[in-house]
PDB file of C-alpha atoms and ligand atoms in Angstrom:
ATOM      1  CA  MET A   1     -12.722  15.662   8.066  1.00 96.00           C
ATOM      2  CA  ARG A   2      -9.531  17.390   9.289  1.00 97.00           C
ATOM      3  CA  ILE A   3      -6.499  15.346  10.107  1.00 98.00           C
ATOM      4  CA  ASP A   4      -3.508  16.679  12.056  1.00 98.00           C
ATOM      5  CA  ALA A   5      -0.663  15.850   9.698  1.00 98.00           C
ATOM      6  CA  GLU A   6       2.747  16.963   8.457  1.00 98.00           C
ATOM      7  CA  PRO A   7       3.663  19.353   6.844  1.00 98.00           C
ATOM      8  CA  TYR A   8       0.195  20.756   7.640  1.00 98.00           C
ATOM      9  CA  GLU A   9      -3.420  19.691   8.195  1.00 98.00           C
ATOM     10  CA  PHE A  10      -4.833  17.226   5.665  1.00 98.00           C
ATOM     11  CA  THR A  11      -8.475  17.826   4.812  1.00 97.00           C
ATOM     12  CA  CYS A  12     -10.550  15.091   3.230  1.00 93.00           C
ATOM     13  CA  ASP A  13     -14.174  14.271   2.695  1.00 96.00           C
ATOM     14  CA  LEU A  14     -15.047  10.621   3.194  1.00 96.00           C
ATOM     15  CA  ARG A  15     -17.277  10.745   0.140  1.00 97.00           C
ATOM     16  CA  THR A  16     -14.291  11.655  -2.087  1.00 98.00           C
ATOM     17  CA  ALA A  17     -11.580   9.761  -0.194  1.00 98.00           C
ATOM     18  CA  ALA A  18     -10.410   6.150  -0.366  1.00 98.00           C
ATOM     19  CA  LEU A  19      -8.266   4.033   1.919  1.00 99.00           C
ATOM     20  CA  LEU A  20      -5.663   2.360  -0.307  1.00 99.00           C
ATOM     21  CA  ILE A  21      -3.883  -0.561   1.292  1.00 99.00           C
ATOM     22  CA  ILE A  22      -0.719  -1.538  -0.594  1.00 99.00           C
ATOM     23  CA  ASP A  23       0.516  -5.140  -0.929  1.00 98.00           C
ATOM     24  CA  MET A  24      -0.196  -6.497   2.518  1.00 99.00           C
ATOM     25  CA  GLN A  25       0.612  -9.943   1.041  1.00 98.00           C
ATOM     26  CA  ARG A  26       1.559 -13.196   2.773  1.00 98.00           C
ATOM     27  CA  ASP A  27       4.858 -13.519   0.916  1.00 98.00           C
ATOM     28  CA  PHE A  28       5.988 -10.097   2.174  1.00 98.00           C
ATOM     29  CA  LEU A  29       4.757 -10.340   5.755  1.00 98.00           C
ATOM     30  CA  GLU A  30       4.541 -13.926   6.977  1.00 98.00           C
ATOM     31  CA  PRO A  31       7.481 -15.637   8.645  1.00 97.00           C
ATOM     32  CA  GLY A  32       7.195 -18.540   6.207  1.00 92.00           C
ATOM     33  CA  GLY A  33       7.026 -16.336   3.067  1.00 95.00           C
ATOM     34  CA  PHE A  34       9.398 -15.279   0.311  1.00 93.00           C
ATOM     35  CA  GLY A  35      10.513 -12.094   2.084  1.00 94.00           C
ATOM     36  CA  ALA A  36      11.635 -14.077   5.150  1.00 95.00           C
ATOM     37  CA  MET A  37      13.242 -16.693   2.908  1.00 93.00           C
ATOM     38  CA  LEU A  38      15.485 -13.979   1.514  1.00 92.00           C
ATOM     39  CA  GLY A  39      16.642 -13.220   5.067  1.00 94.00           C
ATOM     40  CA  ASN A  40      14.440 -10.072   5.671  1.00 96.00           C
ATOM     41  CA  ASP A  41      13.216  -9.264   9.126  1.00 97.00           C
ATOM     42  CA  VAL A  42       9.486  -9.542   8.679  1.00 98.00           C
ATOM     43  CA  SER A  43       8.797  -8.100  12.129  1.00 98.00           C
ATOM     44  CA  GLN A  44       9.482  -4.689  10.576  1.00 98.00           C
ATOM     45  CA  LEU A  45       6.419  -5.226   8.381  1.00 98.00           C
ATOM     46  CA  ARG A  46       4.328  -7.180  10.865  1.00 98.00           C
ATOM     47  CA  ARG A  47       4.231  -4.235  13.271  1.00 98.00           C
ATOM     48  CA  THR A  48       1.961  -2.510  10.780  1.00 98.00           C
ATOM     49  CA  ILE A  49      -0.690  -5.233  10.960  1.00 99.00           C
ATOM     50  CA  ALA A  50      -2.357  -4.073  14.204  1.00 98.00           C
ATOM     51  CA  PRO A  51      -2.676  -0.395  13.269  1.00 98.00           C
ATOM     52  CA  ASN A  52      -3.913  -1.340   9.779  1.00 99.00           C
ATOM     53  CA  ILE A  53      -6.619  -3.601  11.401  1.00 99.00           C
ATOM     54  CA  ALA A  54      -7.733  -0.649  13.552  1.00 98.00           C
ATOM     55  CA  LEU A  55      -7.731   1.836  10.684  1.00 99.00           C
ATOM     56  CA  LEU A  56      -9.456  -0.555   8.277  1.00 99.00           C
ATOM     57  CA  SER A  57     -12.151  -1.263  10.854  1.00 98.00           C
ATOM     58  CA  ALA A  58     -12.799   2.431  11.570  1.00 98.00           C
ATOM     59  CA  TRP A  59     -12.783   3.337   7.816  1.00 98.00           C
ATOM     60  CA  ARG A  60     -15.200   0.524   6.970  1.00 98.00           C
ATOM     61  CA  GLY A  61     -17.348   1.528   9.943  1.00 98.00           C
ATOM     62  CA  ALA A  62     -17.539   5.134   8.645  1.00 98.00           C
ATOM     63  CA  GLY A  63     -18.597   3.815   5.202  1.00 97.00           C
ATOM     64  CA  GLY A  64     -15.485   4.814   3.338  1.00 98.00           C
ATOM     65  CA  LEU A  65     -14.211   3.210   0.155  1.00 98.00           C
ATOM     66  CA  VAL A  66     -11.431   0.682   0.750  1.00 99.00           C
ATOM     67  CA  ILE A  67      -9.144  -0.508  -2.116  1.00 99.00           C
ATOM     68  CA  HIS A  68      -6.482  -3.193  -1.767  1.00 99.00           C
ATOM     69  CA  THR A  69      -3.531  -3.898  -4.044  1.00 99.00           C
ATOM     70  CA  ARG A  70      -1.365  -6.976  -4.623  1.00 98.00           C
ATOM     71  CA  GLU A  71       1.904  -7.092  -6.483  1.00 98.00           C
ATOM     72  CA  GLY A  72       2.117 -10.087  -8.831  1.00 98.00           C
ATOM     73  CA  HIS A  73       2.020 -11.555 -12.260  1.00 98.00           C
ATOM     74  CA  ARG A  74       0.015 -13.762 -14.598  1.00 98.00           C
ATOM     75  CA  PRO A  75       0.753 -17.468 -14.158  1.00 98.00           C
ATOM     76  CA  ASP A  76       2.260 -17.537 -17.714  1.00 98.00           C
ATOM     77  CA  LEU A  77       4.447 -14.556 -16.724  1.00 98.00           C
ATOM     78  CA  THR A  78       3.603 -12.723 -19.996  1.00 98.00           C
ATOM     79  CA  ASP A  79       3.303  -9.478 -17.953  1.00 98.00           C
ATOM     80  CA  LEU A  80       6.709  -9.929 -16.290  1.00 98.00           C
ATOM     81  CA  PRO A  81       9.425  -7.714 -17.836  1.00 97.00           C
ATOM     82  CA  PRO A  82      12.592  -9.793 -18.373  1.00 97.00           C
ATOM     83  CA  ALA A  83      14.518  -7.045 -16.492  1.00 96.00           C
ATOM     84  CA  LYS A  84      12.340  -7.617 -13.433  1.00 96.00           C
ATOM     85  CA  LYS A  85      12.705 -11.404 -13.618  1.00 95.00           C
ATOM     86  CA  ILE A  86      16.528 -11.310 -13.599  1.00 94.00           C
ATOM     87  CA  ARG A  87      17.103  -8.279 -11.334  1.00 91.00           C
ATOM     88  CA  GLY A  88      19.061  -9.158  -8.232  1.00 87.00           C
ATOM     89  CA  ARG A  89      20.718 -12.238  -9.747  1.00 86.00           C
ATOM     90  CA  GLY A  90      19.054 -14.392  -7.078  1.00 83.00           C
ATOM     91  CA  THR A  91      18.868 -18.091  -7.392  1.00 89.00           C
ATOM     92  CA  THR A  92      15.043 -17.899  -6.848  1.00 91.00           C
ATOM     93  CA  SER A  93      13.087 -15.237  -8.653  1.00 93.00           C
ATOM     94  CA  ILE A  94       9.519 -14.273  -9.670  1.00 96.00           C
ATOM     95  CA  GLY A  95       7.617 -17.232 -11.021  1.00 97.00           C
ATOM     96  CA  ASP A  96       9.818 -19.920  -9.350  1.00 97.00           C
ATOM     97  CA  ALA A  97       8.570 -22.202  -6.614  1.00 97.00           C
ATOM     98  CA  GLY A  98       8.716 -20.442  -3.237  1.00 96.00           C
ATOM     99  CA  PRO A  99       7.677 -21.374   0.263  1.00 95.00           C
ATOM    100  CA  MET A 100       4.034 -20.435  -0.368  1.00 97.00           C
ATOM    101  CA  GLY A 101       3.645 -21.322  -4.011  1.00 98.00           C
ATOM    102  CA  ARG A 102       5.151 -19.689  -7.092  1.00 98.00           C
ATOM    103  CA  ILE A 103       6.668 -16.334  -6.113  1.00 97.00           C
ATOM    104  CA  LEU A 104       4.479 -13.226  -6.898  1.00 97.00           C
ATOM    105  CA  VAL A 105       2.170 -15.169  -9.151  1.00 98.00           C
ATOM    106  CA  ARG A 106      -1.565 -14.539  -8.943  1.00 98.00           C
ATOM    107  CA  GLY A 107      -3.601 -17.258  -7.409  1.00 98.00           C
ATOM    108  CA  GLU A 108      -0.734 -18.585  -5.275  1.00 98.00           C
ATOM    109  CA  ALA A 109      -1.050 -18.655  -1.512  1.00 98.00           C
ATOM    110  CA  GLY A 110       1.877 -16.282  -0.898  1.00 98.00           C
ATOM    111  CA  HIS A 111       0.522 -13.730  -3.283  1.00 98.00           C
ATOM    112  CA  ASP A 112      -2.724 -13.290  -1.403  1.00 98.00           C
ATOM    113  CA  ILE A 113      -3.475 -10.710   1.270  1.00 98.00           C
ATOM    114  CA  ILE A 114      -2.855 -11.683   4.874  1.00 98.00           C
ATOM    115  CA  PRO A 115      -6.037 -12.982   6.590  1.00 98.00           C
ATOM    116  CA  GLU A 116      -6.004 -10.203   9.217  1.00 98.00           C
ATOM    117  CA  LEU A 117      -6.708  -7.591   6.475  1.00 99.00           C
ATOM    118  CA  TYR A 118      -8.602  -9.693   4.011  1.00 98.00           C
ATOM    119  CA  PRO A 119     -10.753  -7.691   1.568  1.00 98.00           C
ATOM    120  CA  GLU A 120     -14.516  -7.759   1.937  1.00 98.00           C
ATOM    121  CA  PRO A 121     -16.357  -9.002  -1.195  1.00 97.00           C
ATOM    122  CA  LEU A 122     -17.270  -5.545  -2.515  1.00 96.00           C
ATOM    123  CA  GLU A 123     -13.848  -3.953  -1.906  1.00 98.00           C
ATOM    124  CA  PRO A 124     -11.777  -3.615  -5.204  1.00 98.00           C
ATOM    125  CA  VAL A 125      -8.574  -5.521  -5.284  1.00 98.00           C
ATOM    126  CA  ILE A 126      -6.019  -4.221  -7.798  1.00 99.00           C
ATOM    127  CA  ASP A 127      -3.570  -6.708  -9.149  1.00 98.00           C
ATOM    128  CA  LYS A 128      -0.537  -4.830 -10.213  1.00 98.00           C
ATOM    129  CA  PRO A 129       2.462  -6.039 -12.119  1.00 98.00           C
ATOM    130  CA  GLY A 130       4.666  -3.118 -11.021  1.00 98.00           C
ATOM    131  CA  LYS A 131       5.612  -1.216  -7.904  1.00 98.00           C
ATOM    132  CA  GLY A 132       3.205   1.604  -8.496  1.00 98.00           C
ATOM    133  CA  ALA A 133      -0.521   0.785  -8.219  1.00 99.00           C
ATOM    134  CA  PHE A 134      -1.377   2.972 -11.282  1.00 99.00           C
ATOM    135  CA  PHE A 135       0.948   1.262 -13.747  1.00 98.00           C
ATOM    136  CA  ALA A 136      -0.922  -1.220 -16.012  1.00 98.00           C
ATOM    137  CA  THR A 137      -4.005  -1.280 -13.846  1.00 98.00           C
ATOM    138  CA  ASP A 138      -7.517   0.147 -13.805  1.00 98.00           C
ATOM    139  CA  LEU A 139      -6.995   1.918 -10.444  1.00 99.00           C
ATOM    140  CA  HIS A 140      -7.241   5.468 -11.924  1.00 98.00           C
ATOM    141  CA  ALA A 141     -10.479   4.628 -13.763  1.00 98.00           C
ATOM    142  CA  ILE A 142     -11.991   3.162 -10.638  1.00 98.00           C
ATOM    143  CA  LEU A 143     -11.064   6.244  -8.561  1.00 98.00           C
ATOM    144  CA  GLN A 144     -12.368   8.604 -11.242  1.00 98.00           C
ATOM    145  CA  ASN A 145     -15.606   6.684 -11.596  1.00 98.00           C
ATOM    146  CA  ARG A 146     -16.148   6.946  -7.841  1.00 98.00           C
ATOM    147  CA  GLY A 147     -15.203  10.666  -7.716  1.00 98.00           C
ATOM    148  CA  ILE A 148     -12.247  10.025  -5.467  1.00 98.00           C
ATOM    149  CA  GLN A 149      -9.813  12.922  -4.932  1.00 98.00           C
ATOM    150  CA  GLN A 150      -7.940  11.977  -1.778  1.00 98.00           C
ATOM    151  CA  LEU A 151      -6.089   8.799  -0.866  1.00 99.00           C
ATOM    152  CA  VAL A 152      -5.133   7.633   2.579  1.00 99.00           C
ATOM    153  CA  VAL A 153      -2.305   5.239   1.883  1.00 99.00           C
ATOM    154  CA  THR A 154      -0.971   2.355   3.980  1.00 99.00           C
ATOM    155  CA  GLY A 155       0.968  -0.834   3.334  1.00 99.00           C
ATOM    156  CA  VAL A 156       4.356  -2.185   2.405  1.00 98.00           C
ATOM    157  CA  THR A 157       6.959  -1.303   1.671  1.00 98.00           C
ATOM    158  CA  THR A 158       7.269   2.329   2.443  1.00 98.00           C
ATOM    159  CA  GLU A 159      10.127   3.149   0.149  1.00 98.00           C
ATOM    160  CA  VAL A 160       9.059   0.886  -2.763  1.00 98.00           C
ATOM    161  CA  CYS A 161       5.398   0.282  -3.548  1.00 98.00           C
ATOM    162  CA  VAL A 162       3.959   2.877  -1.107  1.00 99.00           C
ATOM    163  CA  ASN A 163       6.255   5.643  -2.288  1.00 98.00           C
ATOM    164  CA  THR A 164       5.920   4.727  -5.981  1.00 99.00           C
ATOM    165  CA  THR A 165       2.139   4.689  -5.751  1.00 99.00           C
ATOM    166  CA  ILE A 166       1.973   8.042  -3.902  1.00 99.00           C
ATOM    167  CA  ARG A 167       4.211   9.657  -6.495  1.00 98.00           C
ATOM    168  CA  GLU A 168       2.061   8.189  -9.343  1.00 99.00           C
ATOM    169  CA  ALA A 169      -1.129   9.441  -7.576  1.00 99.00           C
ATOM    170  CA  ASN A 170       0.371  12.903  -6.961  1.00 98.00           C
ATOM    171  CA  ASP A 171       1.088  13.302 -10.691  1.00 98.00           C
ATOM    172  CA  ARG A 172      -2.478  12.333 -11.428  1.00 98.00           C
ATOM    173  CA  GLY A 173      -3.851  15.011  -9.217  1.00 98.00           C
ATOM    174  CA  TYR A 174      -4.763  13.072  -6.005  1.00 98.00           C
ATOM    175  CA  ASP A 175      -3.912  14.382  -2.511  1.00 98.00           C
ATOM    176  CA  CYS A 176      -2.269  11.561  -0.585  1.00 98.00           C
ATOM    177  CA  LEU A 177      -1.872  11.040   3.176  1.00 99.00           C
ATOM    178  CA  CYS A 178       0.554   8.360   4.075  1.00 99.00           C
ATOM    179  CA  VAL A 179      -0.225   6.734   7.455  1.00 99.00           C
ATOM    180  CA  ALA A 180       3.203   6.374   9.088  1.00 99.00           C
ATOM    181  CA  ASP A 181       2.693   3.432  11.500  1.00 99.00           C
ATOM    182  CA  CYS A 182       0.527   1.536   8.926  1.00 99.00           C
ATOM    183  CA  CYS A 183       3.504   1.450   6.548  1.00 99.00           C
ATOM    184  CA  GLY A 184       6.699  -0.505   6.919  1.00 98.00           C
ATOM    185  CA  SER A 185       9.969  -1.512   5.371  1.00 98.00           C
ATOM    186  CA  TYR A 186      12.440  -4.308   5.996  1.00 98.00           C
ATOM    187  CA  PHE A 187      14.942  -1.440   6.432  1.00 98.00           C
ATOM    188  CA  PRO A 188      13.902   1.093   9.151  1.00 98.00           C
ATOM    189  CA  GLU A 189      16.084   3.784   7.757  1.00 98.00           C
ATOM    190  CA  PHE A 190      14.342   3.561   4.366  1.00 98.00           C
ATOM    191  CA  HIS A 191      10.969   3.684   6.124  1.00 98.00           C
ATOM    192  CA  ASP A 192      11.985   6.941   7.850  1.00 98.00           C
ATOM    193  CA  MET A 193      13.454   8.479   4.720  1.00 98.00           C
ATOM    194  CA  GLY A 194      10.485   7.279   2.688  1.00 98.00           C
ATOM    195  CA  LEU A 195       8.141   9.212   4.932  1.00 98.00           C
ATOM    196  CA  ARG A 196      10.390  12.238   5.043  1.00 98.00           C
ATOM    197  CA  MET A 197      10.539  12.394   1.220  1.00 98.00           C
ATOM    198  CA  ILE A 198       6.765  12.479   1.001  1.00 98.00           C
ATOM    199  CA  LYS A 199       6.239  15.429   3.281  1.00 98.00           C
ATOM    200  CA  ALA A 200       9.358  17.368   2.408  1.00 98.00           C
ATOM    201  CA  GLN A 201       9.284  20.817   0.742  1.00 98.00           C
ATOM    202  CA  GLY A 202       5.772  21.651   1.879  1.00 98.00           C
ATOM    203  CA  GLY A 203       4.379  18.215   0.984  1.00 98.00           C
ATOM    204  CA  ILE A 204       6.024  17.570  -2.345  1.00 98.00           C
ATOM    205  CA  PHE A 205       4.219  14.279  -2.710  1.00 98.00           C
ATOM    206  CA  GLY A 206       1.720  14.531   0.119  1.00 98.00           C
ATOM    207  CA  TRP A 207       1.160  14.381   3.822  1.00 99.00           C
ATOM    208  CA  VAL A 208       2.169  12.102   6.676  1.00 99.00           C
ATOM    209  CA  ALA A 209       0.287  11.362   9.920  1.00 99.00           C
ATOM    210  CA  PRO A 210       0.106   8.559  12.462  1.00 99.00           C
ATOM    211  CA  SER A 211      -3.005   6.353  12.487  1.00 99.00           C
ATOM    212  CA  GLU A 212      -4.009   7.758  15.812  1.00 98.00           C
ATOM    213  CA  HIS A 213      -4.723  11.119  14.121  1.00 98.00           C
ATOM    214  CA  VAL A 214      -6.786   9.481  11.364  1.00 98.00           C
ATOM    215  CA  LEU A 215      -8.819   7.481  13.929  1.00 98.00           C
ATOM    216  CA  ARG A 216      -9.369  10.665  15.978  1.00 98.00           C
ATOM    217  CA  ALA A 217     -10.664  12.542  12.917  1.00 98.00           C
ATOM    218  CA  LEU A 218     -12.970   9.708  12.028  1.00 98.00           C
ATOM    219  CA  LYS A 219     -14.382   9.647  15.567  1.00 97.00           C
ATOM    220  CA  GLU A 220     -14.820  13.471  15.588  1.00 96.00           C
ATOM    221  CA  MET A 221     -16.643  13.230  12.307  1.00 93.00           C
ATOM    222  CA  ALA A 222     -19.002  10.573  13.716  1.00 91.00           C
ATOM    223  CA  ALA A 223     -19.733  12.630  16.901  1.00 89.00           C
TER     224      ALA A 223
HETATM  225  C1  C5J B 301       6.497  -3.783  -2.448  1.00 62.70           C
HETATM  226  C2  C5J B 301       8.645  -4.712  -3.162  1.00 62.70           C
HETATM  227  N1  C5J B 301       5.271  -4.071  -2.283  1.00 62.70           N
HETATM  228  N2  C5J B 301       9.352  -4.145  -2.148  1.00 62.70           N
HETATM  229  N3  C5J B 301       7.264  -4.640  -3.212  1.00 62.70           N
HETATM  230  O1  C5J B 301       7.053  -2.784  -1.918  1.00 62.70           O
HETATM  231  O2  C5J B 301       9.198  -5.416  -3.976  1.00 62.70           O
END
């Protein structure tokens, strides 16, 4: 499958590629969540829901592997570094009671994936304690066991968990395509720069394309 992308065409084989959807969690995206409680404009993230639904549906329809991630911690917080707990000096932090249960704690409503993009039973869900999806998880083992070499990456936020994961993946030898309109940030300028950093210098971390181009390639492949 050939996808029109920047800085140049991205080639991937559906048998060796996975769609990796990063942290589309209720606490980050929903108006009643933790992100909104901190004063963030969740509409900047919510605009990614519709294109992600379309891409997820097409990718599933083509029989491609889908992997979801969620940022969060064990209920006893033993995997939460003290530095992450106190960073920001906020009055409410990870593990405290939030609008949708304890903030970024596994099993809480706000930690779960939004219903619009809910994983199907056989789709792996990676619970990650860090920003990158490879840190302290079995993602690399799962990808290796499935013979995956290319990742089509979407989710939130562009400059934090999406960028960190793409950089980690790049260092582990994966080719990554970041789907621009399927990623979002509370800060539009960080989103733009986050995408530019990936594709700069001949694709130093990977490729960038709009979902329309991925959908077109999937359709051409099926024809
Ligand atoms: C993610 C964050 N998912 N911004 N987390 O990007 O803290």
